[in-house]
């Protein structure tokens, strides 16, 4: 009974503790965009249009790479941006709602990709890259809404530079996330992905371990196994303790019984045989190895 209760308790405990995510932040992907918008705009100190400025990422998001470029909407549409890190933006991209100047924000989420854009059943082989657009009217503004980019004349291409080794036989897929975090998959052609909108992009492969069981579930399955083992050990120890208690109790009961018996025997003078040794009566057990003797016997 103790064992099962311990198991049940441990399971409940594990379920409760599994609910808090591992990284120490409850920032969602869209609030992360807001934070990164703020930080990327800070790179602009007397900015020139059409120049890409690298920005410092927040100290609690080390590893994330940021860059920003300010442009006139007219020239953006007319010329595009041939090279903005991994992105290449063709001519004919419209901006909605209309703004005179816009800021293009580049994000490389590096090792935060998996956390902010979890994809059960897939492994990232590239970091999640973001391309977002904002109004450039006020460069100290925060919580700006995103602008809608639409490529009318050919798509925006993304050449992933540092792809991790893709496992053999697994086709790499391009994944893109819209502003609500909805994922769309397309086949990747030579490490290049295409989009006609702003958003977040990466390359993934199907999880090797077990395609039908997503990584997160697997992890919790593993920890469930761990808890079962811990539970069994603890339960086993408790059971052992109970057993030891029981044995001790039995023993002490037996001892008490013996003492009681001896006491009883003492009263009736039955249990111990008294033997006459010389002139003295001495108690002996039936199988005493050396009979008690008195020195006076030798003398006599
Ligand atoms: C990280 O920094 C940003 C900006 O400074 C802040 O809004 C956010 O709450 C911080 N997150 C944590 C977990 O400290
Ligand atoms: C994070 O959680 C705290 C309390 O749990 C809450 O007050 C805060 O608004 C949350 N932040 C975000 C960005 O969700
Ligand atoms: C990402 O890597 C940086 C160092 O490059 C580290 O400080 C940070 O804690 C890592 N974040 C996560 C979520 O692994
Ligand atoms: C569309 O792209 C082609 C070449 O890529 C270019 O010649 C043409 O002017 C573009 N049209 C618009 C409307 O930007
Ligand atoms: C720009 O935005 C900042 C922060 O929201 C605000 O304090 C400031 O008044 C704004 N400037 C203009 C000219 O709107």
mmCIF file of C-alpha atoms and ligand atoms in Angstrom:
data_model
loop_
_atom_site.group_PDB
_atom_site.id
_atom_site.type_symbol
_atom_site.label_atom_id
_atom_site.label_comp_id
_atom_site.label_asym_id
_atom_site.label_seq_id
_atom_site.Cartn_x
_atom_site.Cartn_y
_atom_site.Cartn_z
ATOM 1 C CA UNK A 1 0.000 0.000 0.000
ATOM 2 C CA UNK A 2 2.869 2.419 0.897
ATOM 3 C CA UNK A 3 4.609 1.661 -2.347
ATOM 4 C CA UNK A 4 1.623 2.536 -4.544
ATOM 5 C CA UNK A 5 0.919 5.711 -2.631
ATOM 6 C CA UNK A 6 4.523 6.807 -2.990
ATOM 7 C CA UNK A 7 4.354 6.141 -6.733
ATOM 8 C CA UNK A 8 1.127 8.100 -7.083
ATOM 9 C CA UNK A 9 2.515 11.014 -5.102
ATOM 10 C CA UNK A 10 5.714 11.091 -7.160
ATOM 11 C CA UNK A 11 3.701 11.051 -10.372
ATOM 12 C CA UNK A 12 1.596 14.001 -9.225
ATOM 13 C CA UNK A 13 4.714 15.879 -8.146
ATOM 14 C CA UNK A 14 6.368 15.225 -11.509
ATOM 15 C CA UNK A 15 3.269 16.425 -13.377
ATOM 16 C CA UNK A 16 3.223 19.657 -11.384
ATOM 17 C CA UNK A 17 6.934 20.333 -11.790
ATOM 18 C CA UNK A 18 6.864 19.534 -15.524
ATOM 19 C CA UNK A 19 4.606 22.479 -16.167
ATOM 20 C CA UNK A 20 7.313 25.146 -15.782
ATOM 21 C CA UNK A 21 9.403 25.544 -18.981
ATOM 22 C CA UNK A 22 13.173 25.189 -18.755
ATOM 23 C CA UNK A 23 14.465 28.651 -19.790
ATOM 24 C CA UNK A 24 13.835 31.171 -17.011
ATOM 25 C CA UNK A 25 11.505 33.411 -18.960
ATOM 26 C CA UNK A 26 7.845 33.541 -19.894
ATOM 27 C CA UNK A 27 8.483 35.782 -22.891
ATOM 28 C CA UNK A 28 6.383 34.611 -25.860
ATOM 29 C CA UNK A 29 7.674 34.753 -29.419
ATOM 30 C CA UNK A 30 5.649 37.895 -30.171
ATOM 31 C CA UNK A 31 6.777 39.681 -27.007
ATOM 32 C CA UNK A 32 10.321 38.614 -27.928
ATOM 33 C CA UNK A 33 9.792 40.408 -31.265
ATOM 34 C CA UNK A 34 8.840 43.550 -29.336
ATOM 35 C CA UNK A 35 11.937 43.366 -27.158
ATOM 36 C CA UNK A 36 14.148 42.769 -30.205
ATOM 37 C CA UNK A 37 12.506 45.646 -32.106
ATOM 38 C CA UNK A 38 13.445 47.966 -29.252
ATOM 39 C CA UNK A 39 17.037 46.696 -29.152
ATOM 40 C CA UNK A 40 17.578 46.733 -32.902
ATOM 41 C CA UNK A 41 16.343 50.338 -33.154
ATOM 42 C CA UNK A 42 18.998 51.284 -30.593
ATOM 43 C CA UNK A 43 21.635 50.612 -33.267
ATOM 44 C CA UNK A 44 20.475 53.767 -35.035
ATOM 45 C CA UNK A 45 22.565 56.746 -34.038
ATOM 46 C CA UNK A 46 22.394 59.202 -36.947
ATOM 47 C CA UNK A 47 21.614 56.327 -39.273
ATOM 48 C CA UNK A 48 22.161 56.510 -43.011
ATOM 49 C CA UNK A 49 19.480 54.962 -45.167
ATOM 50 C CA UNK A 50 20.243 51.679 -46.864
ATOM 51 C CA UNK A 51 23.019 50.713 -44.437
ATOM 52 C CA UNK A 52 22.711 47.619 -42.270
ATOM 53 C CA UNK A 53 23.613 48.251 -38.625
ATOM 54 C CA UNK A 54 24.398 45.406 -36.257
ATOM 55 C CA UNK A 55 22.664 45.844 -32.906
ATOM 56 C CA UNK A 56 23.455 44.539 -29.445
ATOM 57 C CA UNK A 57 21.035 41.896 -28.184
ATOM 58 C CA UNK A 58 19.527 42.131 -24.673
ATOM 59 C CA UNK A 59 21.927 40.854 -22.020
ATOM 60 C CA UNK A 60 19.460 38.143 -20.996
ATOM 61 C CA UNK A 61 19.286 36.831 -24.582
ATOM 62 C CA UNK A 62 22.983 36.361 -25.345
ATOM 63 C CA UNK A 63 23.623 34.633 -28.641
ATOM 64 C CA UNK A 64 20.749 36.276 -30.512
ATOM 65 C CA UNK A 65 22.026 38.371 -33.442
ATOM 66 C CA UNK A 66 20.247 41.544 -34.480
ATOM 67 C CA UNK A 67 20.643 44.012 -37.320
ATOM 68 C CA UNK A 68 18.503 46.819 -38.722
ATOM 69 C CA UNK A 69 18.316 48.917 -41.891
ATOM 70 C CA UNK A 70 16.334 52.063 -42.510
ATOM 71 C CA UNK A 71 14.952 52.654 -45.993
ATOM 72 C CA UNK A 72 12.584 54.891 -47.920
ATOM 73 C CA UNK A 73 9.566 52.825 -48.924
ATOM 74 C CA UNK A 74 9.804 54.041 -52.493
ATOM 75 C CA UNK A 75 13.385 52.961 -53.007
ATOM 76 C CA UNK A 76 12.772 49.711 -51.155
ATOM 77 C CA UNK A 77 10.076 48.816 -53.645
ATOM 78 C CA UNK A 78 12.089 49.999 -56.603
ATOM 79 C CA UNK A 79 15.436 48.420 -55.788
ATOM 80 C CA UNK A 80 14.810 45.769 -53.151
ATOM 81 C CA UNK A 81 17.726 44.835 -50.907
ATOM 82 C CA UNK A 82 20.134 42.557 -52.688
ATOM 83 C CA UNK A 83 21.796 41.298 -49.507
ATOM 84 C CA UNK A 84 20.516 41.619 -45.957
ATOM 85 C CA UNK A 85 22.493 38.881 -44.168
ATOM 86 C CA UNK A 86 20.904 35.604 -45.393
ATOM 87 C CA UNK A 87 17.962 37.427 -47.013
ATOM 88 C CA UNK A 88 17.787 38.691 -50.559
ATOM 89 C CA UNK A 89 14.802 40.934 -51.270
ATOM 90 C CA UNK A 90 13.749 41.467 -54.884
ATOM 91 C CA UNK A 91 12.157 44.512 -56.408
ATOM 92 C CA UNK A 92 8.416 44.975 -56.120
ATOM 93 C CA UNK A 93 7.894 44.366 -52.378
ATOM 94 C CA UNK A 94 5.003 46.443 -51.054
ATOM 95 C CA UNK A 95 4.577 47.676 -47.491
ATOM 96 C CA UNK A 96 1.194 47.815 -45.756
ATOM 97 C CA UNK A 97 0.047 50.147 -44.212
ATOM 98 C CA UNK A 98 1.922 52.746 -46.218
ATOM 99 C CA UNK A 99 4.827 54.491 -44.429
ATOM 100 C CA UNK A 100 7.343 56.953 -45.864
ATOM 101 C CA UNK A 101 10.316 55.191 -44.294
ATOM 102 C CA UNK A 102 10.573 51.726 -42.861
ATOM 103 C CA UNK A 103 13.047 49.761 -40.781
ATOM 104 C CA UNK A 104 13.868 46.174 -41.696
ATOM 105 C CA UNK A 105 14.827 44.168 -38.627
ATOM 106 C CA UNK A 106 16.938 41.048 -38.951
ATOM 107 C CA UNK A 107 16.913 38.436 -36.154
ATOM 108 C CA UNK A 108 19.004 35.303 -35.712
ATOM 109 C CA UNK A 109 17.544 33.466 -32.736
ATOM 110 C CA UNK A 110 20.515 31.066 -32.507
ATOM 111 C CA UNK A 111 20.047 28.644 -29.604
ATOM 112 C CA UNK A 112 16.729 30.234 -28.637
ATOM 113 C CA UNK A 113 15.109 28.941 -31.856
ATOM 114 C CA UNK A 114 13.865 25.685 -30.390
ATOM 115 C CA UNK A 115 12.455 27.393 -27.305
ATOM 116 C CA UNK A 116 10.508 30.206 -28.975
ATOM 117 C CA UNK A 117 9.494 28.180 -32.022
ATOM 118 C CA UNK A 118 9.090 24.603 -30.757
ATOM 119 C CA UNK A 119 8.324 22.100 -33.509
ATOM 120 C CA UNK A 120 7.410 18.667 -32.134
ATOM 121 C CA UNK A 121 8.648 15.880 -34.389
ATOM 122 C CA UNK A 122 11.291 18.040 -36.103
ATOM 123 C CA UNK A 123 14.894 19.040 -35.442
ATOM 124 C CA UNK A 124 16.289 22.409 -36.453
ATOM 125 C CA UNK A 125 19.354 22.231 -38.682
ATOM 126 C CA UNK A 126 19.573 26.037 -38.906
ATOM 127 C CA UNK A 127 18.764 28.877 -36.524
ATOM 128 C CA UNK A 128 15.397 30.603 -36.830
ATOM 129 C CA UNK A 129 15.897 33.836 -38.783
ATOM 130 C CA UNK A 130 13.460 36.700 -38.613
ATOM 131 C CA UNK A 131 12.747 39.445 -41.127
ATOM 132 C CA UNK A 132 10.327 42.034 -39.839
ATOM 133 C CA UNK A 133 9.410 45.569 -40.908
ATOM 134 C CA UNK A 134 8.410 48.572 -38.805
ATOM 135 C CA UNK A 135 7.576 52.230 -39.315
ATOM 136 C CA UNK A 136 10.764 54.311 -39.105
ATOM 137 C CA UNK A 137 9.013 57.541 -38.101
ATOM 138 C CA UNK A 138 10.023 57.365 -34.435
ATOM 139 C CA UNK A 139 13.291 55.524 -33.815
ATOM 140 C CA UNK A 140 12.796 55.479 -30.037
ATOM 141 C CA UNK A 141 9.315 54.000 -30.248
ATOM 142 C CA UNK A 142 8.549 50.707 -28.522
ATOM 143 C CA UNK A 143 5.768 48.149 -29.004
ATOM 144 C CA UNK A 144 5.471 49.061 -32.687
ATOM 145 C CA UNK A 145 3.079 47.012 -34.799
ATOM 146 C CA UNK A 146 4.637 44.982 -37.596
ATOM 147 C CA UNK A 147 4.226 46.129 -41.175
ATOM 148 C CA UNK A 148 2.990 43.692 -43.769
ATOM 149 C CA UNK A 149 5.450 42.966 -46.577
ATOM 150 C CA UNK A 150 4.208 41.401 -49.801
ATOM 151 C CA UNK A 151 6.563 40.399 -52.601
ATOM 152 C CA UNK A 152 4.714 40.845 -55.898
ATOM 153 C CA UNK A 153 7.590 40.326 -58.313
ATOM 154 C CA UNK A 154 9.455 37.177 -57.320
ATOM 155 C CA UNK A 155 9.999 35.951 -53.760
ATOM 156 C CA UNK A 156 12.369 36.896 -51.000
ATOM 157 C CA UNK A 157 15.053 34.207 -50.790
ATOM 158 C CA UNK A 158 16.867 33.008 -47.680
ATOM 159 C CA UNK A 159 20.224 31.256 -48.074
ATOM 160 C CA UNK A 160 21.023 29.463 -44.846
ATOM 161 C CA UNK A 161 24.758 29.805 -44.398
ATOM 162 C CA UNK A 162 25.637 27.447 -41.577
ATOM 163 C CA UNK A 163 23.409 24.418 -41.886
ATOM 164 C CA UNK A 164 24.111 21.646 -39.432
ATOM 165 C CA UNK A 165 24.870 18.259 -40.957
ATOM 166 C CA UNK A 166 21.620 16.936 -42.331
ATOM 167 C CA UNK A 167 21.110 13.253 -41.464
ATOM 168 C CA UNK A 168 21.239 11.019 -44.550
ATOM 169 C CA UNK A 169 17.957 10.214 -46.224
ATOM 170 C CA UNK A 170 16.017 12.887 -44.388
ATOM 171 C CA UNK A 171 14.737 15.616 -46.639
ATOM 172 C CA UNK A 172 15.341 19.103 -45.286
ATOM 173 C CA UNK A 173 12.224 21.250 -45.148
ATOM 174 C CA UNK A 174 11.831 24.995 -45.030
ATOM 175 C CA UNK A 175 9.579 26.123 -42.251
ATOM 176 C CA UNK A 176 8.076 29.588 -41.968
ATOM 177 C CA UNK A 177 6.139 31.035 -39.043
ATOM 178 C CA UNK A 178 3.580 33.790 -39.490
ATOM 179 C CA UNK A 179 2.983 36.485 -36.867
ATOM 180 C CA UNK A 180 0.704 34.139 -34.903
ATOM 181 C CA UNK A 181 3.386 31.429 -34.855
ATOM 182 C CA UNK A 182 1.620 29.141 -37.340
ATOM 183 C CA UNK A 183 4.137 26.928 -39.146
ATOM 184 C CA UNK A 184 4.104 26.217 -42.891
ATOM 185 C CA UNK A 185 6.430 23.643 -44.491
ATOM 186 C CA UNK A 186 7.951 23.557 -47.973
ATOM 187 C CA UNK A 187 10.705 21.490 -49.527
ATOM 188 C CA UNK A 188 14.101 23.141 -49.412
ATOM 189 C CA UNK A 189 16.119 23.555 -52.598
ATOM 190 C CA UNK A 190 19.882 23.670 -52.002
ATOM 191 C CA UNK A 191 19.622 25.168 -48.497
ATOM 192 C CA UNK A 192 17.547 28.031 -49.824
ATOM 193 C CA UNK A 193 14.039 28.915 -48.774
ATOM 194 C CA UNK A 194 11.619 31.390 -50.256
ATOM 195 C CA UNK A 195 8.901 33.601 -48.887
ATOM 196 C CA UNK A 196 6.602 36.334 -50.114
ATOM 197 C CA UNK A 197 5.982 37.722 -46.607
ATOM 198 C CA UNK A 198 7.815 38.880 -43.493
ATOM 199 C CA UNK A 199 8.129 36.371 -40.638
ATOM 200 C CA UNK A 200 10.451 33.776 -39.142
ATOM 201 C CA UNK A 201 12.198 31.082 -41.151
ATOM 202 C CA UNK A 202 14.370 28.017 -40.669
ATOM 203 C CA UNK A 203 15.290 24.595 -41.999
ATOM 204 C CA UNK A 204 14.233 21.415 -40.228
ATOM 205 C CA UNK A 205 14.422 17.650 -40.643
ATOM 206 C CA UNK A 206 12.103 15.042 -39.205
ATOM 207 C CA UNK A 207 13.288 13.923 -35.780
ATOM 208 C CA UNK A 208 15.539 10.884 -36.159
ATOM 209 C CA UNK A 209 14.831 9.332 -32.760
ATOM 210 C CA UNK A 210 11.163 8.542 -33.374
ATOM 211 C CA UNK A 211 9.130 10.496 -35.875
ATOM 212 C CA UNK A 212 5.697 9.856 -34.319
ATOM 213 C CA UNK A 213 6.797 10.737 -30.765
ATOM 214 C CA UNK A 214 7.778 14.403 -30.503
ATOM 215 C CA UNK A 215 10.914 15.409 -28.602
ATOM 216 C CA UNK A 216 9.107 17.031 -25.715
ATOM 217 C CA UNK A 217 6.902 14.055 -25.093
ATOM 218 C CA UNK A 218 9.920 11.810 -25.253
ATOM 219 C CA UNK A 219 11.664 13.892 -22.666
ATOM 220 C CA UNK A 220 8.703 13.740 -20.310
ATOM 221 C CA UNK A 221 8.436 10.014 -20.969
ATOM 222 C CA UNK A 222 12.068 9.671 -19.982
ATOM 223 C CA UNK A 223 11.534 11.646 -16.823
ATOM 224 C CA UNK A 224 8.439 9.578 -16.074
ATOM 225 C CA UNK A 225 10.647 6.517 -16.318
ATOM 226 C CA UNK A 226 13.135 8.146 -13.958
ATOM 227 C CA UNK A 227 10.374 8.878 -11.485
ATOM 228 C CA UNK A 228 9.121 5.343 -11.696
ATOM 229 C CA UNK A 229 12.610 4.097 -10.887
ATOM 230 C CA UNK A 230 12.972 6.597 -8.020
ATOM 231 C CA UNK A 231 9.499 5.651 -6.824
ATOM 232 C CA UNK A 232 10.332 1.950 -6.926
ATOM 233 C CA UNK A 233 13.531 2.493 -4.959
ATOM 234 C CA UNK A 234 11.831 4.686 -2.358
ATOM 235 C CA UNK A 235 8.865 2.325 -2.177
ATOM 236 C CA UNK A 236 11.231 -0.638 -1.881
ATOM 237 C CA UNK A 237 13.127 1.064 0.933
ATOM 238 C CA UNK A 238 9.893 1.825 2.774
ATOM 239 C CA UNK A 239 8.769 -1.775 2.324
ATOM 240 C CA UNK A 240 12.159 -2.978 3.607
ATOM 241 C CA UNK A 241 11.834 -0.633 6.586
ATOM 242 C CA UNK A 242 8.401 -2.017 7.359
ATOM 243 C CA UNK A 243 9.748 -5.548 7.096
ATOM 244 C CA UNK A 244 12.669 -4.785 9.419
ATOM 245 C CA UNK A 245 10.250 -3.204 11.883
ATOM 246 C CA UNK A 246 8.070 -6.259 11.733
ATOM 247 C CA UNK A 247 11.003 -8.624 12.320
ATOM 248 C CA UNK A 248 12.279 -6.500 15.230
ATOM 249 C CA UNK A 249 8.833 -6.422 16.759
ATOM 250 C CA UNK A 250 8.544 -10.194 16.388
ATOM 251 C CA UNK A 251 11.933 -10.632 18.033
ATOM 252 C CA UNK A 252 11.250 -8.338 20.921
ATOM 253 C CA UNK A 253 7.889 -10.015 21.381
ATOM 254 C CA UNK A 254 9.653 -13.368 21.477
ATOM 255 C CA UNK A 255 12.188 -12.018 23.961
ATOM 256 C CA UNK A 256 9.455 -10.635 26.146
ATOM 257 C CA UNK A 257 7.684 -13.929 25.926
ATOM 258 C CA UNK A 258 10.875 -15.734 26.980
ATOM 259 C CA UNK A 259 11.430 -13.361 29.854
ATOM 260 C CA UNK A 260 7.867 -13.799 30.912
ATOM 261 C CA UNK A 261 8.300 -17.541 30.687
ATOM 262 C CA UNK A 262 11.490 -17.374 32.693
ATOM 263 C CA UNK A 263 9.747 -15.262 35.257
ATOM 264 C CA UNK A 264 6.958 -17.732 35.417
ATOM 265 C CA UNK A 265 9.524 -20.538 35.640
ATOM 266 C CA UNK A 266 11.326 -18.738 38.435
ATOM 267 C CA UNK A 267 8.169 -18.636 40.429
ATOM 268 C CA UNK A 268 7.417 -22.319 40.071
ATOM 269 C CA UNK A 269 11.100 -23.352 40.120
ATOM 270 C CA UNK A 270 10.585 -25.711 37.200
ATOM 271 C CA UNK A 271 12.626 -24.502 34.295
ATOM 272 C CA UNK A 272 16.106 -24.699 35.666
ATOM 273 C CA UNK A 273 17.194 -27.946 37.059
ATOM 274 C CA UNK A 274 19.060 -27.550 40.235
ATOM 275 C CA UNK A 275 21.891 -29.917 40.770
ATOM 276 C CA UNK A 276 23.512 -30.824 43.937
ATOM 277 C CA UNK A 277 27.197 -29.952 43.760
ATOM 278 C CA UNK A 278 28.858 -30.757 46.959
ATOM 279 C CA UNK A 279 26.861 -29.039 49.593
ATOM 280 C CA UNK A 280 25.601 -26.305 47.327
ATOM 281 C CA UNK A 281 22.745 -26.280 44.923
ATOM 282 C CA UNK A 282 23.684 -24.750 41.616
ATOM 283 C CA UNK A 283 21.554 -24.275 38.548
ATOM 284 C CA UNK A 284 22.626 -26.262 35.493
ATOM 285 C CA UNK A 285 21.324 -26.659 32.005
ATOM 286 C CA UNK A 286 20.693 -30.196 30.911
ATOM 287 C CA UNK A 287 23.728 -30.201 28.619
ATOM 288 C CA UNK A 288 26.225 -28.274 30.678
ATOM 289 C CA UNK A 289 29.662 -29.119 29.364
ATOM 290 C CA UNK A 290 31.555 -28.728 32.575
ATOM 291 C CA UNK A 291 29.783 -29.636 35.688
ATOM 292 C CA UNK A 292 30.243 -27.020 38.353
ATOM 293 C CA UNK A 293 32.546 -28.223 41.020
ATOM 294 C CA UNK A 294 33.581 -26.880 44.336
ATOM 295 C CA UNK A 295 37.241 -26.625 45.292
ATOM 296 C CA UNK A 296 36.403 -28.133 48.639
ATOM 297 C CA UNK A 297 35.761 -31.456 46.883
ATOM 298 C CA UNK A 298 39.447 -31.633 45.960
ATOM 299 C CA UNK A 299 40.406 -30.810 49.428
ATOM 300 C CA UNK A 300 38.194 -33.440 50.914
HETATM 301 C C1 LIG B 1 14.921 40.260 -20.543
HETATM 302 O O1 LIG B 1 15.138 41.606 -20.884
HETATM 303 C C2 LIG B 1 14.011 42.233 -21.448
HETATM 304 C C3 LIG B 1 14.432 43.618 -21.859
HETATM 305 O O2 LIG B 1 15.338 44.180 -20.991
HETATM 306 C C4 LIG B 1 12.864 42.249 -20.432
HETATM 307 O O3 LIG B 1 11.723 42.855 -20.979
HETATM 308 C C5 LIG B 1 12.551 40.812 -20.057
HETATM 309 O O4 LIG B 1 11.554 40.779 -19.070
HETATM 310 C C6 LIG B 1 13.794 40.136 -19.531
HETATM 311 N N1 LIG B 1 13.483 38.758 -19.264
HETATM 312 C C7 LIG B 1 13.939 38.125 -18.180
HETATM 313 C C8 LIG B 1 13.533 36.714 -18.053
HETATM 314 O O5 LIG B 1 14.639 38.658 -17.346
HETATM 315 C C1 LIG B 2 5.516 36.610 -16.767
HETATM 316 O O1 LIG B 2 4.904 36.064 -15.609
HETATM 317 C C2 LIG B 2 4.588 37.028 -14.633
HETATM 318 C C3 LIG B 2 4.005 36.319 -13.424
HETATM 319 O O2 LIG B 2 3.954 34.947 -13.581
HETATM 320 C C4 LIG B 2 3.603 38.036 -15.211
HETATM 321 O O3 LIG B 2 3.326 39.026 -14.248
HETATM 322 C C5 LIG B 2 4.225 38.689 -16.435
HETATM 323 O O4 LIG B 2 3.307 39.541 -17.040
HETATM 324 C C6 LIG B 2 4.630 37.632 -17.437
HETATM 325 N N1 LIG B 2 5.320 38.254 -18.557
HETATM 326 C C7 LIG B 2 5.011 38.007 -19.820
HETATM 327 C C8 LIG B 2 5.810 38.728 -20.832
HETATM 328 O O5 LIG B 2 4.146 37.195 -20.133
HETATM 329 C C1 LIG B 3 22.499 30.330 -25.628
HETATM 330 O O1 LIG B 3 23.902 30.462 -25.685
HETATM 331 C C2 LIG B 3 24.426 31.483 -24.844
HETATM 332 C C3 LIG B 3 25.918 31.525 -25.062
HETATM 333 O O2 LIG B 3 26.221 31.552 -26.422
HETATM 334 C C4 LIG B 3 24.082 31.199 -23.391
HETATM 335 O O3 LIG B 3 24.543 32.261 -22.589
HETATM 336 C C5 LIG B 3 22.580 31.078 -23.253
HETATM 337 O O4 LIG B 3 22.257 30.730 -21.927
HETATM 338 C C6 LIG B 3 22.048 30.012 -24.201
HETATM 339 N N1 LIG B 3 20.608 29.993 -24.096
HETATM 340 C C7 LIG B 3 19.885 28.886 -24.166
HETATM 341 C C8 LIG B 3 18.404 29.003 -24.066
HETATM 342 O O5 LIG B 3 20.402 27.784 -24.320
HETATM 343 C C1 LIG B 4 10.168 42.369 -61.717
HETATM 344 O O1 LIG B 4 11.477 41.763 -61.800
HETATM 345 C C2 LIG B 4 12.081 41.875 -63.062
HETATM 346 C C3 LIG B 4 13.404 41.131 -63.039
HETATM 347 O O2 LIG B 4 13.551 40.366 -61.898
HETATM 348 C C4 LIG B 4 12.283 43.341 -63.440
HETATM 349 O O3 LIG B 4 12.801 43.442 -64.726
HETATM 350 C C5 LIG B 4 10.941 44.070 -63.345
HETATM 351 O O4 LIG B 4 11.134 45.434 -63.550
HETATM 352 C C6 LIG B 4 10.315 43.849 -61.989
HETATM 353 N N1 LIG B 4 8.999 44.480 -61.930
HETATM 354 C C7 LIG B 4 8.619 45.241 -60.912
HETATM 355 C C8 LIG B 4 7.215 45.755 -60.978
HETATM 356 O O5 LIG B 4 9.357 45.525 -59.969
HETATM 357 C C1 LIG B 5 8.750 58.316 -29.817
HETATM 358 O O1 LIG B 5 8.492 57.232 -28.958
HETATM 359 C C2 LIG B 5 8.863 57.448 -27.601
HETATM 360 C C3 LIG B 5 8.638 56.178 -26.836
HETATM 361 O O2 LIG B 5 7.359 55.670 -27.045
HETATM 362 C C4 LIG B 5 8.054 58.610 -27.039
HETATM 363 O O3 LIG B 5 8.446 58.866 -25.701
HETATM 364 C C5 LIG B 5 8.306 59.845 -27.911
HETATM 365 O O4 LIG B 5 7.488 60.901 -27.478
HETATM 366 C C6 LIG B 5 8.012 59.543 -29.373
HETATM 367 N N1 LIG B 5 8.427 60.691 -30.226
HETATM 368 C C7 LIG B 5 7.621 61.193 -31.143
HETATM 369 C C8 LIG B 5 8.173 62.367 -31.883
HETATM 370 O O5 LIG B 5 6.498 60.744 -31.368
#
